């Protein structure tokens, strides 16, 4: 108790100068930034920080993941559902390099994350010392900012900058590498939060003339269409976005990271664009007269062949990052700034509209997609289970209130297509990097950030085995994640391409899988396998009712494909339904 009181006192007086070690300073900086949960894996070069964390375990909960990659994905899941900065920590050498996949994933998906790595003592830098790796050089292409600390006195300023940069403007990952001698060194500690950096302007000023020009285009459009991305969610602009599209009556489609900004059932929500998106928004992208992109970056999976993408349309691009303007698609009008601010400002300039005939086109094409694809996905007549009916049952049992954390592959596309999202920040997945193994550890972070929410991890049998060891983290932390594996004994997405484009030469895609239920039970988790349709509803009901972690394996059809599909390099209007 005496030690706890001392810790509280020193923390509350952080604005006064106080002589402490670099390692304690790191922990105190985390406390000043409001960090409550930290994911990591200890080792020699970061051990002084772990020793200090031991003293502060009543204030920061450290989660020992089973692999450093799991730490980054857990930090991502934590950040994506909370809107706060996720934090991961590792030692030097392989510990640091094992963070890179998660850092790259966070960079391309704009996830705020701070990674702290230990480093060999400064006098050994460049000597190829044991577990020395140039992690600053390695991580430079995949971080928003990185920095190596060799003196303890640098720690407060650099840590404050790290959190400010990670969260401000377009978010992203930051890596701070700290030599071991800097962790041991004593110095006079004082912490001041960073509120600005010279020459760094995270939010560009919105030009009033651009807003007026955009509003004029929208008001005069006969066939307007919105495509929104994660920028709406990151900017906390959901209400402003909904107000704009409802006033203008514009059919609105989403990228996979934009899903859940408005409910799935919203009448203006016309579905997902992209390679496995819905038929209507993909086809009609090449018929609209005004295309309004909000907080999205025209990824190649969304646009297909750029030479044929929306060439007939005037393009309005709402974007916080100036580097995204004209990068892939030329914008006729660019509206720079935070989506929350710019959408609020344009609302008064927009005239009410309904676009009834234009909406009917989307409905007609949806009917075609329903008959050719959706009906058989959700209401199959064949004997084997489909991935779609598993998602349908989860929707029924959760009433669309769950956060769905998906891995990468066919199951990811099915989850994005068929999960019902009634709350924002409900679709957590790896978008730009497409990282297999993301789902399970990200679900751990999401559940720890939002313990009141039902968090369901959806994985395929391939990606699941890339981070299966994180079942140990779930067991040790008692994190009530619900883990669903859709098992088709294949690397399903690659197999689909081999079937369609490589004459069914299934090279290295069929998997001989272990007993997943036995493995889950080996980690002392409740577990069940479903092989028949009549078993599905009761198994999902049992899973959702459980207050503890639960593993559910559903054996689905081995050679089911995900349609619609825009073939690689094709136009979005050439989308295939079969």
Coordinates of C-alpha atoms in Angstrom, one line a residue:
X1 CA 0.0 0.0 0.0
X2 CA 2.9 2.3 0.9
X3 CA 4.5 1.7 -2.5
X4 CA 1.1 2.4 -4.3
X5 CA 0.8 5.8 -2.5
X6 CA 4.3 6.8 -3.5
X7 CA 3.6 5.9 -7.2
X8 CA 0.4 8.0 -7.2
X9 CA 2.2 10.9 -5.7
X10 CA 5.1 10.9 -8.3
X11 CA 2.6 10.5 -11.1
X12 CA 0.5 13.4 -10.0
X13 CA 3.5 15.7 -9.8
X14 CA 4.9 14.8 -13.2
X15 CA 5.0 18.5 -14.2
X16 CA 7.7 19.2 -11.6
X17 CA 11.3 18.2 -12.3
X18 CA 12.1 14.8 -10.8
X19 CA 15.2 12.6 -11.1
X20 CA 14.3 9.2 -12.3
X21 CA 15.6 6.5 -14.7
X22 CA 14.9 6.4 -18.4
X23 CA 12.9 3.2 -18.0
X24 CA 10.7 4.7 -15.4
X25 CA 10.3 7.8 -17.5
X26 CA 8.9 5.6 -20.4
X27 CA 6.2 4.2 -18.1
X28 CA 5.4 7.6 -16.7
X29 CA 5.0 9.0 -20.2
X30 CA 2.6 6.2 -21.0
X31 CA 0.6 7.1 -17.9
X32 CA 0.5 10.8 -18.9
X33 CA -0.9 9.8 -22.3
X34 CA -3.7 7.8 -20.6
X35 CA -2.4 4.3 -21.6
X36 CA -4.2 1.6 -19.7
X37 CA -3.4 -1.5 -21.7
X38 CA -0.1 -2.4 -23.3
X39 CA 0.7 -5.5 -25.5
X40 CA 4.1 -6.9 -25.6
X41 CA 6.8 -9.5 -25.2
X42 CA 9.8 -9.0 -22.9
X43 CA 13.5 -9.5 -23.7
X44 CA 17.0 -8.4 -22.7
X45 CA 17.1 -5.0 -24.4
X46 CA 13.7 -3.9 -23.1
X47 CA 14.0 -5.6 -19.6
X48 CA 14.5 -2.3 -17.6
X49 CA 11.2 -1.0 -18.9
X50 CA 9.5 -4.3 -17.9
X51 CA 11.0 -4.0 -14.4
X52 CA 9.4 -0.6 -14.1
X53 CA 6.1 -1.9 -15.5
X54 CA 6.1 -4.4 -12.7
X55 CA 5.9 -1.6 -10.2
X56 CA 3.1 0.1 -12.0
X57 CA 0.9 -2.9 -12.7
X58 CA -2.0 -1.3 -10.8
X59 CA -2.1 1.4 -13.5
X60 CA -1.1 -0.2 -16.8
X61 CA -2.2 -3.7 -17.6
X62 CA 0.5 -5.4 -19.7
X63 CA -0.8 -8.2 -21.9
X64 CA 1.8 -10.9 -22.7
X65 CA 1.0 -12.0 -26.2
X66 CA 2.5 -15.2 -27.6
X67 CA 4.2 -13.5 -30.5
X68 CA 5.2 -9.9 -31.1
X69 CA 3.1 -9.8 -34.3
X70 CA 0.1 -10.7 -32.0
X71 CA 1.0 -7.6 -29.9
X72 CA 0.8 -5.3 -32.8
X73 CA -2.5 -6.7 -34.1
X74 CA -4.0 -6.6 -30.6
X75 CA -2.9 -3.0 -30.3
X76 CA -4.6 -2.4 -33.7
X77 CA -7.8 -4.0 -32.6
X78 CA -7.7 -1.9 -29.4
X79 CA -7.2 1.3 -31.4
X80 CA -9.8 0.5 -34.0
X81 CA -12.7 0.0 -31.6
X82 CA -11.7 2.6 -29.1
X83 CA -10.4 5.4 -31.3
X84 CA -7.4 5.6 -28.9
X85 CA -3.7 4.9 -29.6
X86 CA -2.8 1.3 -29.3
X87 CA 0.6 0.5 -27.7
X88 CA 2.9 -2.5 -28.4
X89 CA 6.3 -3.2 -27.0
X90 CA 9.1 -5.6 -27.9
X91 CA 12.8 -6.2 -27.4
X92 CA 15.6 -5.7 -30.0
X93 CA 16.5 -7.8 -33.0
X94 CA 13.8 -10.5 -33.8
X95 CA 11.4 -9.0 -31.2
X96 CA 11.5 -5.7 -33.1
X97 CA 11.4 -7.2 -36.6
X98 CA 8.4 -9.3 -35.6
X99 CA 6.4 -6.1 -35.1
X100 CA 6.9 -5.0 -38.7
X101 CA 3.9 -6.8 -40.3
X102 CA 1.5 -5.2 -37.8
X103 CA 3.2 -1.8 -38.2
X104 CA 2.8 -2.0 -42.0
X105 CA -0.8 -3.1 -41.6
X106 CA -1.5 -0.1 -39.3
X107 CA 0.3 2.3 -41.7
X108 CA -1.8 1.4 -44.8
X109 CA -5.1 1.2 -42.7
X110 CA -4.4 4.5 -40.8
X111 CA -4.4 3.0 -37.4
X112 CA -3.0 5.0 -34.5
X113 CA -0.3 2.9 -32.8
X114 CA 2.9 3.5 -30.8
X115 CA 5.5 0.8 -30.8
X116 CA 8.4 0.8 -28.3
X117 CA 11.4 -1.3 -28.9
X118 CA 14.5 -1.9 -26.9
X119 CA 17.9 -1.6 -28.5
X120 CA 21.4 -2.6 -27.7
X121 CA 23.5 -0.1 -25.7
X122 CA 24.5 2.9 -27.7
X123 CA 28.2 2.1 -27.7
X124 CA 27.4 -1.2 -29.5
X125 CA 25.3 0.4 -32.3
X126 CA 26.6 -0.7 -35.7
X127 CA 28.8 -3.5 -34.3
X128 CA 26.5 -6.4 -35.1
X129 CA 26.0 -7.0 -31.4
X130 CA 23.7 -9.8 -30.2
X131 CA 20.2 -9.1 -31.2
X132 CA 21.1 -5.8 -32.8
X133 CA 18.9 -4.8 -35.8
X134 CA 18.5 -1.4 -37.5
X135 CA 14.8 -1.3 -36.7
X136 CA 14.6 2.5 -37.5
X137 CA 15.9 1.8 -41.0
X138 CA 13.7 -1.2 -41.4
X139 CA 10.5 0.5 -40.2
X140 CA 11.0 3.8 -42.0
X141 CA 8.9 2.9 -45.0
X142 CA 6.0 1.6 -42.9
X143 CA 5.7 4.2 -40.1
X144 CA 4.3 7.7 -40.0
X145 CA 7.3 8.6 -37.9
X146 CA 10.1 6.8 -36.0
X147 CA 13.0 7.8 -33.8
X148 CA 15.9 6.2 -31.9
X149 CA 16.6 7.5 -28.4
X150 CA 20.2 7.2 -27.1
X151 CA 19.9 9.6 -24.1
X152 CA 17.4 9.4 -21.3
X153 CA 16.8 13.1 -21.5
X154 CA 15.2 12.7 -24.9
X155 CA 12.5 10.4 -23.7
X156 CA 9.7 12.8 -22.6
X157 CA 9.8 15.0 -25.7
X158 CA 10.0 12.0 -28.1
X159 CA 7.3 10.1 -26.4
X160 CA 5.0 13.1 -26.4
X161 CA 5.6 13.6 -30.1
X162 CA 5.0 9.9 -30.8
X163 CA 1.5 10.0 -29.4
X164 CA 0.6 13.3 -31.0
X165 CA 1.8 12.2 -34.4
X166 CA 0.1 8.7 -34.2
X167 CA -3.3 10.2 -33.3
X168 CA -3.4 13.5 -35.2
X169 CA -4.6 14.1 -38.7
X170 CA -4.5 10.9 -40.7
X171 CA -3.5 8.5 -37.9
X172 CA -0.7 5.9 -38.2
X173 CA 1.9 3.9 -36.5
X174 CA 5.0 5.4 -34.8
X175 CA 8.0 3.5 -33.6
X176 CA 10.4 4.6 -30.8
X177 CA 13.6 2.6 -30.4
X178 CA 15.4 3.1 -27.1
X179 CA 18.9 1.9 -26.3
X180 CA 19.4 0.0 -23.1
X181 CA 21.8 2.5 -21.6
X182 CA 19.2 5.2 -22.1
X183 CA 16.8 3.1 -20.1
X184 CA 19.2 2.8 -17.2
X185 CA 20.4 6.5 -17.2
X186 CA 19.0 8.9 -14.6
X187 CA 17.9 12.4 -15.6
X188 CA 15.6 15.2 -14.5
X189 CA 12.1 14.2 -15.7
X190 CA 9.4 16.6 -16.7
X191 CA 6.5 15.7 -19.1
X192 CA 4.6 18.1 -21.3
X193 CA 2.1 16.8 -23.8
X194 CA 2.7 17.7 -27.4
X195 CA 0.1 19.9 -29.0
X196 CA 1.9 20.9 -32.2
X197 CA 5.1 20.4 -34.2
X198 CA 6.6 23.0 -36.4
X199 CA 6.0 22.4 -40.2
X200 CA 3.6 19.5 -39.4
X201 CA 0.0 20.4 -40.1
X202 CA -2.1 17.3 -39.5
X203 CA -5.4 18.8 -40.5
X204 CA -5.4 21.1 -43.6
X205 CA -7.6 24.1 -43.6
X206 CA -10.9 23.6 -45.5
X207 CA -11.3 26.0 -48.4
X208 CA -14.7 27.6 -48.4
X209 CA -14.7 27.9 -52.2
X210 CA -14.2 24.2 -52.6
X211 CA -17.2 23.5 -50.3
X212 CA -19.3 25.9 -52.4
X213 CA -18.2 24.3 -55.7
X214 CA -18.8 20.8 -54.3
X215 CA -22.3 21.7 -53.1
X216 CA -23.1 23.1 -56.5
X217 CA -22.1 19.9 -58.2
X218 CA -24.1 17.8 -55.8
X219 CA -27.2 20.1 -56.1
X220 CA -27.1 19.8 -59.9
X221 CA -26.4 16.1 -60.1
X222 CA -28.9 13.8 -61.6
X223 CA -27.2 10.6 -60.7
X224 CA -24.9 11.3 -57.7
X225 CA -23.2 8.5 -55.7
X226 CA -21.2 8.5 -52.5
X227 CA -18.3 6.1 -51.7
X228 CA -17.2 6.5 -48.2
X229 CA -14.3 5.0 -46.3
X230 CA -12.7 4.8 -42.9
X231 CA -12.1 8.5 -42.8
X232 CA -15.7 9.0 -41.7
X233 CA -15.1 6.7 -38.7
X234 CA -11.6 8.0 -37.9
X235 CA -12.9 11.6 -38.0
X236 CA -15.9 10.7 -35.8
X237 CA -18.1 12.2 -38.5
X238 CA -20.8 9.5 -38.6
X239 CA -23.7 11.9 -37.7
X240 CA -22.5 14.7 -40.0
X241 CA -22.2 12.1 -42.8
X242 CA -25.6 10.7 -42.3
X243 CA -27.1 14.2 -42.2
X244 CA -25.5 15.1 -45.6
X245 CA -26.6 12.0 -47.5
X246 CA -30.1 12.1 -46.0
X247 CA -30.6 15.7 -47.0
X248 CA -29.3 15.1 -50.5
X249 CA -30.9 11.7 -50.9
X250 CA -27.7 10.2 -52.3
X251 CA -27.1 6.4 -52.6
X252 CA -24.0 5.7 -50.6
X253 CA -21.6 2.7 -50.8
X254 CA -18.7 1.8 -48.6
X255 CA -15.2 0.4 -48.7
X256 CA -14.5 -2.5 -46.3
X257 CA -12.9 -0.2 -43.7
X258 CA -15.8 2.3 -44.0
X259 CA -18.4 -0.3 -43.1
X260 CA -20.6 0.4 -40.0
X261 CA -20.3 4.2 -40.2
X262 CA -24.1 4.1 -40.8
X263 CA -26.2 1.0 -40.1
X264 CA -26.4 -1.7 -42.7
X265 CA -30.2 -1.3 -42.9
X266 CA -30.1 2.4 -43.6
X267 CA -32.2 3.0 -46.8
X268 CA -29.3 5.0 -48.4
X269 CA -26.8 2.3 -47.7
X270 CA -26.4 0.5 -51.1
X271 CA -23.6 -1.9 -50.1
X272 CA -19.9 -2.5 -50.6
X273 CA -17.8 -1.5 -53.6
X274 CA -14.7 -3.3 -54.7
X275 CA -13.6 -6.7 -55.9
X276 CA -16.2 -8.7 -54.0
X277 CA -18.6 -5.8 -53.4
X278 CA -22.2 -5.6 -54.4
X279 CA -23.3 -5.6 -58.0
X280 CA -25.2 -2.4 -58.1
X281 CA -22.6 0.1 -56.6
X282 CA -19.9 -1.4 -58.7
X283 CA -21.8 -1.3 -62.0
X284 CA -23.3 2.1 -61.4
X285 CA -20.0 3.7 -60.5
X286 CA -19.6 3.9 -64.2
X287 CA -23.0 5.5 -64.7
X288 CA -23.1 8.1 -62.0
X289 CA -22.6 11.8 -63.0
X290 CA -21.1 12.9 -59.7
X291 CA -19.0 10.6 -57.6
X292 CA -18.4 11.9 -54.0
X293 CA -15.5 10.1 -52.3
X294 CA -15.4 10.7 -48.5
X295 CA -12.5 9.6 -46.4
X296 CA -11.3 6.9 -48.9
X297 CA -8.2 6.6 -51.0
X298 CA -9.3 4.9 -54.3
X299 CA -7.5 1.7 -53.5
X300 CA -7.0 -0.6 -56.6
X301 CA -9.4 -3.2 -55.0
X302 CA -12.1 -0.5 -55.1
X303 CA -11.4 1.0 -58.6
X304 CA -10.4 -2.0 -60.7
X305 CA -9.0 -0.8 -64.0
X306 CA -8.3 3.0 -63.5
X307 CA -8.5 3.6 -67.2
X308 CA -12.2 2.8 -67.1
X309 CA -13.1 3.9 -63.6
X310 CA -15.9 6.5 -63.4
X311 CA -14.7 8.4 -66.5
X312 CA -18.1 9.9 -67.1
X313 CA -18.3 11.4 -63.6
X314 CA -17.3 14.6 -61.9
X315 CA -15.3 13.6 -58.9
X316 CA -15.5 15.3 -55.5
X317 CA -12.9 14.1 -53.0
X318 CA -13.3 14.9 -49.2
X319 CA -9.9 14.0 -47.7
X320 CA -7.7 14.8 -44.7
X321 CA -4.4 13.8 -46.4
X322 CA -3.4 16.0 -49.3
X323 CA -1.1 13.2 -50.6
X324 CA -4.3 11.2 -51.5
X325 CA -5.7 13.9 -53.8
X326 CA -5.2 13.0 -57.5
X327 CA -2.9 10.0 -56.5
X328 CA -5.1 7.4 -58.2
X329 CA -8.2 9.2 -59.4
X330 CA -8.2 12.8 -60.6
X331 CA -10.5 15.0 -58.5
X332 CA -12.5 17.8 -60.1
X333 CA -13.0 19.3 -56.6
X334 CA -10.9 18.5 -53.6
X335 CA -12.3 19.3 -50.2
X336 CA -9.4 19.1 -47.7
X337 CA -9.9 18.8 -44.0
X338 CA -11.4 16.6 -41.3
X339 CA -14.6 15.0 -42.5
X340 CA -16.5 16.0 -39.4
X341 CA -15.8 19.7 -40.0
X342 CA -16.2 19.7 -43.8
X343 CA -19.4 17.7 -43.9
X344 CA -20.9 19.9 -41.2
X345 CA -20.0 23.0 -43.2
X346 CA -21.4 21.7 -46.5
X347 CA -24.7 20.6 -45.0
X348 CA -26.3 24.1 -45.1
X349 CA -25.2 24.5 -48.8
X350 CA -26.9 21.3 -50.0
X351 CA -30.5 21.3 -51.2
X352 CA -32.9 18.5 -50.3
X353 CA -33.4 15.9 -52.9
X354 CA -34.6 12.3 -53.3
X355 CA -33.3 10.9 -56.7
X356 CA -36.1 8.4 -56.8
X357 CA -35.5 7.0 -60.3
X358 CA -31.7 6.8 -59.7
X359 CA -32.4 4.8 -56.5
X360 CA -34.6 2.4 -58.4
X361 CA -31.6 1.4 -60.6
X362 CA -29.8 0.3 -57.5
X363 CA -32.8 -1.7 -56.4
X364 CA -33.2 -3.4 -59.7
X365 CA -29.5 -4.5 -59.8
X366 CA -29.7 -5.7 -56.2
X367 CA -32.6 -8.0 -57.2
X368 CA -30.4 -9.5 -59.9
X369 CA -27.6 -10.0 -57.4
X370 CA -30.0 -11.5 -54.8
X371 CA -31.3 -14.1 -57.3
X372 CA -27.9 -15.1 -58.6
X373 CA -25.7 -14.9 -55.5
X374 CA -27.2 -13.8 -52.2
X375 CA -30.1 -16.3 -52.2
X376 CA -27.9 -19.3 -52.4
X377 CA -25.3 -17.8 -50.0
X378 CA -27.9 -17.2 -47.2
X379 CA -30.6 -19.8 -48.0
X380 CA -28.7 -22.7 -49.6
X381 CA -30.5 -25.8 -50.9
X382 CA -27.3 -28.0 -51.1
X383 CA -26.3 -30.2 -48.3
X384 CA -23.1 -28.5 -47.2
X385 CA -23.0 -25.4 -45.0
X386 CA -22.1 -22.0 -46.6
X387 CA -20.1 -19.3 -45.0
X388 CA -23.0 -16.9 -45.7
X389 CA -25.5 -18.8 -43.6
X390 CA -23.1 -18.8 -40.6
X391 CA -23.0 -15.0 -40.8
X392 CA -26.7 -14.9 -41.1
X393 CA -27.1 -17.0 -37.9
X394 CA -24.6 -14.7 -36.1
X395 CA -26.7 -11.7 -37.2
X396 CA -29.8 -13.3 -35.8
X397 CA -28.2 -14.2 -32.5
X398 CA -26.5 -10.8 -32.0
X399 CA -29.2 -8.6 -33.6
X400 CA -26.4 -6.9 -35.5
X401 CA -24.8 -5.4 -32.3
X402 CA -21.6 -7.4 -32.4
X403 CA -18.2 -6.2 -33.4
X404 CA -16.9 -8.5 -36.2
X405 CA -13.2 -8.9 -36.4
X406 CA -12.3 -10.8 -39.5
X407 CA -9.1 -12.3 -40.8
X408 CA -8.2 -12.2 -44.5
X409 CA -9.6 -14.4 -47.3
X410 CA -13.0 -15.6 -48.5
X411 CA -14.5 -15.5 -45.0
X412 CA -13.5 -11.9 -44.8
X413 CA -15.4 -10.9 -47.9
X414 CA -18.4 -13.0 -46.7
X415 CA -18.3 -11.3 -43.3
X416 CA -18.1 -7.8 -44.9
X417 CA -20.9 -8.6 -47.3
X418 CA -23.3 -10.3 -44.9
X419 CA -22.7 -9.1 -41.3
X420 CA -25.2 -6.6 -40.1
X421 CA -23.6 -3.5 -38.5
X422 CA -25.9 -1.5 -36.3
X423 CA -23.1 0.3 -34.4
X424 CA -20.1 2.2 -35.7
X425 CA -16.6 0.7 -35.3
X426 CA -18.1 -2.8 -35.8
X427 CA -16.1 -4.0 -38.8
X428 CA -12.5 -4.5 -37.8
X429 CA -10.3 -6.2 -40.5
X430 CA -7.1 -5.9 -42.4
X431 CA -7.8 -3.8 -45.5
X432 CA -4.9 -2.5 -47.4
X433 CA -2.2 -5.0 -46.4
X434 CA -4.5 -8.0 -46.3
X435 CA -2.7 -9.7 -43.4
X436 CA -3.6 -13.3 -42.7
X437 CA -3.4 -13.9 -39.0
X438 CA -4.8 -10.4 -38.2
X439 CA -8.2 -11.6 -36.9
X440 CA -7.6 -13.5 -33.7
X441 CA -5.1 -11.1 -31.9
X442 CA -7.0 -8.1 -33.2
X443 CA -10.2 -9.5 -31.6
X444 CA -8.3 -9.8 -28.3
X445 CA -7.5 -6.1 -28.4
X446 CA -11.0 -5.1 -29.5
X447 CA -12.6 -7.0 -26.6
X448 CA -10.2 -5.5 -24.0
X449 CA -11.0 -2.0 -25.3
X450 CA -14.8 -2.6 -25.4
X451 CA -15.6 -5.4 -22.8
X452 CA -19.2 -4.5 -22.9
X453 CA -19.5 -5.4 -26.6
X454 CA -19.8 -8.9 -28.1
X455 CA -16.6 -9.3 -30.1
X456 CA -16.5 -12.2 -32.6
X457 CA -13.4 -13.2 -34.5
X458 CA -14.1 -14.7 -38.0
X459 CA -11.2 -16.6 -39.5
X460 CA -10.5 -19.2 -42.2
X461 CA -8.5 -22.3 -41.4
X462 CA -5.5 -20.8 -43.2
X463 CA -5.1 -17.4 -41.5
X464 CA -6.2 -18.7 -38.1
X465 CA -3.2 -21.0 -38.0
X466 CA -0.8 -18.1 -38.6
X467 CA -1.5 -16.7 -35.1
X468 CA -3.2 -19.7 -33.4
X469 CA -0.8 -19.3 -30.5
X470 CA -2.7 -16.3 -29.3
X471 CA -5.3 -18.7 -27.9
X472 CA -2.8 -18.8 -25.0
X473 CA -3.2 -15.0 -24.6
X474 CA -7.0 -15.5 -24.5
X475 CA -6.7 -18.2 -21.9
X476 CA -4.3 -16.3 -19.7
X477 CA -6.2 -13.0 -19.9
X478 CA -9.6 -14.7 -19.7
X479 CA -10.7 -12.4 -22.5
X480 CA -14.2 -13.4 -23.6
X481 CA -13.6 -13.4 -27.3
X482 CA -15.8 -15.6 -29.5
X483 CA -13.7 -17.3 -32.1
X484 CA -15.3 -18.7 -35.2
X485 CA -13.3 -20.6 -37.8
X486 CA -14.9 -21.3 -41.1
X487 CA -13.1 -24.4 -42.2
X488 CA -13.0 -25.5 -45.9
X489 CA -9.7 -27.3 -45.8
X490 CA -8.3 -24.8 -48.4
X491 CA -6.6 -21.5 -48.7
X492 CA -10.0 -20.5 -50.1
X493 CA -9.3 -17.2 -51.8
X494 CA -6.2 -18.5 -53.6
X495 CA -8.1 -21.7 -54.5
X496 CA -10.9 -19.6 -56.0
X497 CA -8.4 -17.8 -58.3
X498 CA -6.8 -21.1 -59.2
X499 CA -10.2 -22.4 -60.2
X500 CA -11.3 -19.4 -62.2
X501 CA -8.0 -18.4 -63.8
X502 CA -5.6 -21.4 -63.5
X503 CA -7.8 -24.3 -64.8
X504 CA -8.3 -25.7 -61.3
X505 CA -4.6 -26.3 -60.7
X506 CA -4.8 -26.2 -56.9
X507 CA -1.1 -25.7 -56.3
X508 CA -0.3 -25.7 -52.6
X509 CA -3.7 -24.5 -51.4
X510 CA -5.3 -27.7 -50.0
X511 CA -4.7 -28.0 -46.3
X512 CA -4.5 -31.0 -44.0
X513 CA -5.7 -29.4 -40.8
X514 CA -5.3 -30.5 -37.1
X515 CA -8.2 -31.0 -34.7
X516 CA -9.0 -27.4 -34.0
X517 CA -11.4 -28.3 -31.2
X518 CA -8.8 -30.4 -29.4
X519 CA -6.3 -27.5 -29.7
X520 CA -8.8 -25.0 -28.2
X521 CA -9.6 -27.4 -25.4
X522 CA -5.8 -27.7 -24.8
X523 CA -6.0 -24.0 -24.0
X524 CA -8.9 -24.8 -21.7
X525 CA -11.4 -23.0 -23.9
X526 CA -15.0 -24.1 -24.4
X527 CA -15.1 -25.5 -28.0
X528 CA -17.5 -27.1 -30.4
X529 CA -17.4 -28.3 -34.1
X530 CA -20.4 -28.0 -36.4
X531 CA -20.7 -30.1 -39.5
X532 CA -24.5 -30.1 -40.2
X533 CA -27.0 -27.4 -40.8
X534 CA -29.3 -28.5 -38.0
X535 CA -26.5 -28.1 -35.5
X536 CA -25.6 -24.5 -36.4
X537 CA -28.3 -22.4 -34.7
X538 CA -27.9 -24.0 -31.3
X539 CA -24.1 -23.9 -31.5
X540 CA -24.1 -20.2 -32.3
X541 CA -26.7 -19.6 -29.5
X542 CA -24.5 -21.4 -27.0
X543 CA -21.4 -19.4 -28.1
X544 CA -23.1 -16.1 -27.8
X545 CA -24.7 -17.0 -24.4
X546 CA -21.2 -17.9 -23.0
X547 CA -19.6 -15.3 -20.6
X548 CA -16.2 -16.9 -21.3
X549 CA -14.1 -17.3 -24.4
X550 CA -15.5 -19.7 -26.9
X551 CA -14.2 -21.5 -30.0
X552 CA -16.6 -22.6 -32.7
X553 CA -15.4 -24.5 -35.8
X554 CA -17.9 -24.7 -38.7
X555 CA -17.0 -27.0 -41.5
X556 CA -18.2 -25.4 -44.7
X557 CA -18.3 -26.4 -48.4
X558 CA -14.8 -26.9 -49.7
X559 CA -15.1 -25.3 -53.1
X560 CA -17.6 -22.5 -52.6
X561 CA -16.7 -19.2 -54.3
X562 CA -17.3 -15.6 -53.3
X563 CA -19.3 -13.7 -55.9
X564 CA -19.8 -11.1 -57.2
X565 CA -16.2 -10.7 -58.3
X566 CA -14.3 -8.0 -60.3
X567 CA -11.4 -9.9 -61.9
X568 CA -8.0 -8.4 -61.3
X569 CA -7.4 -5.6 -63.8
X570 CA -10.9 -5.5 -65.1
X571 CA -13.4 -2.7 -65.0
X572 CA -15.8 -2.5 -62.1
X573 CA -18.6 -2.7 -64.6
X574 CA -17.3 -6.1 -65.7
X575 CA -18.2 -7.6 -62.3
X576 CA -19.0 -11.3 -62.5
X577 CA -22.0 -12.8 -60.8
X578 CA -20.9 -16.4 -61.4

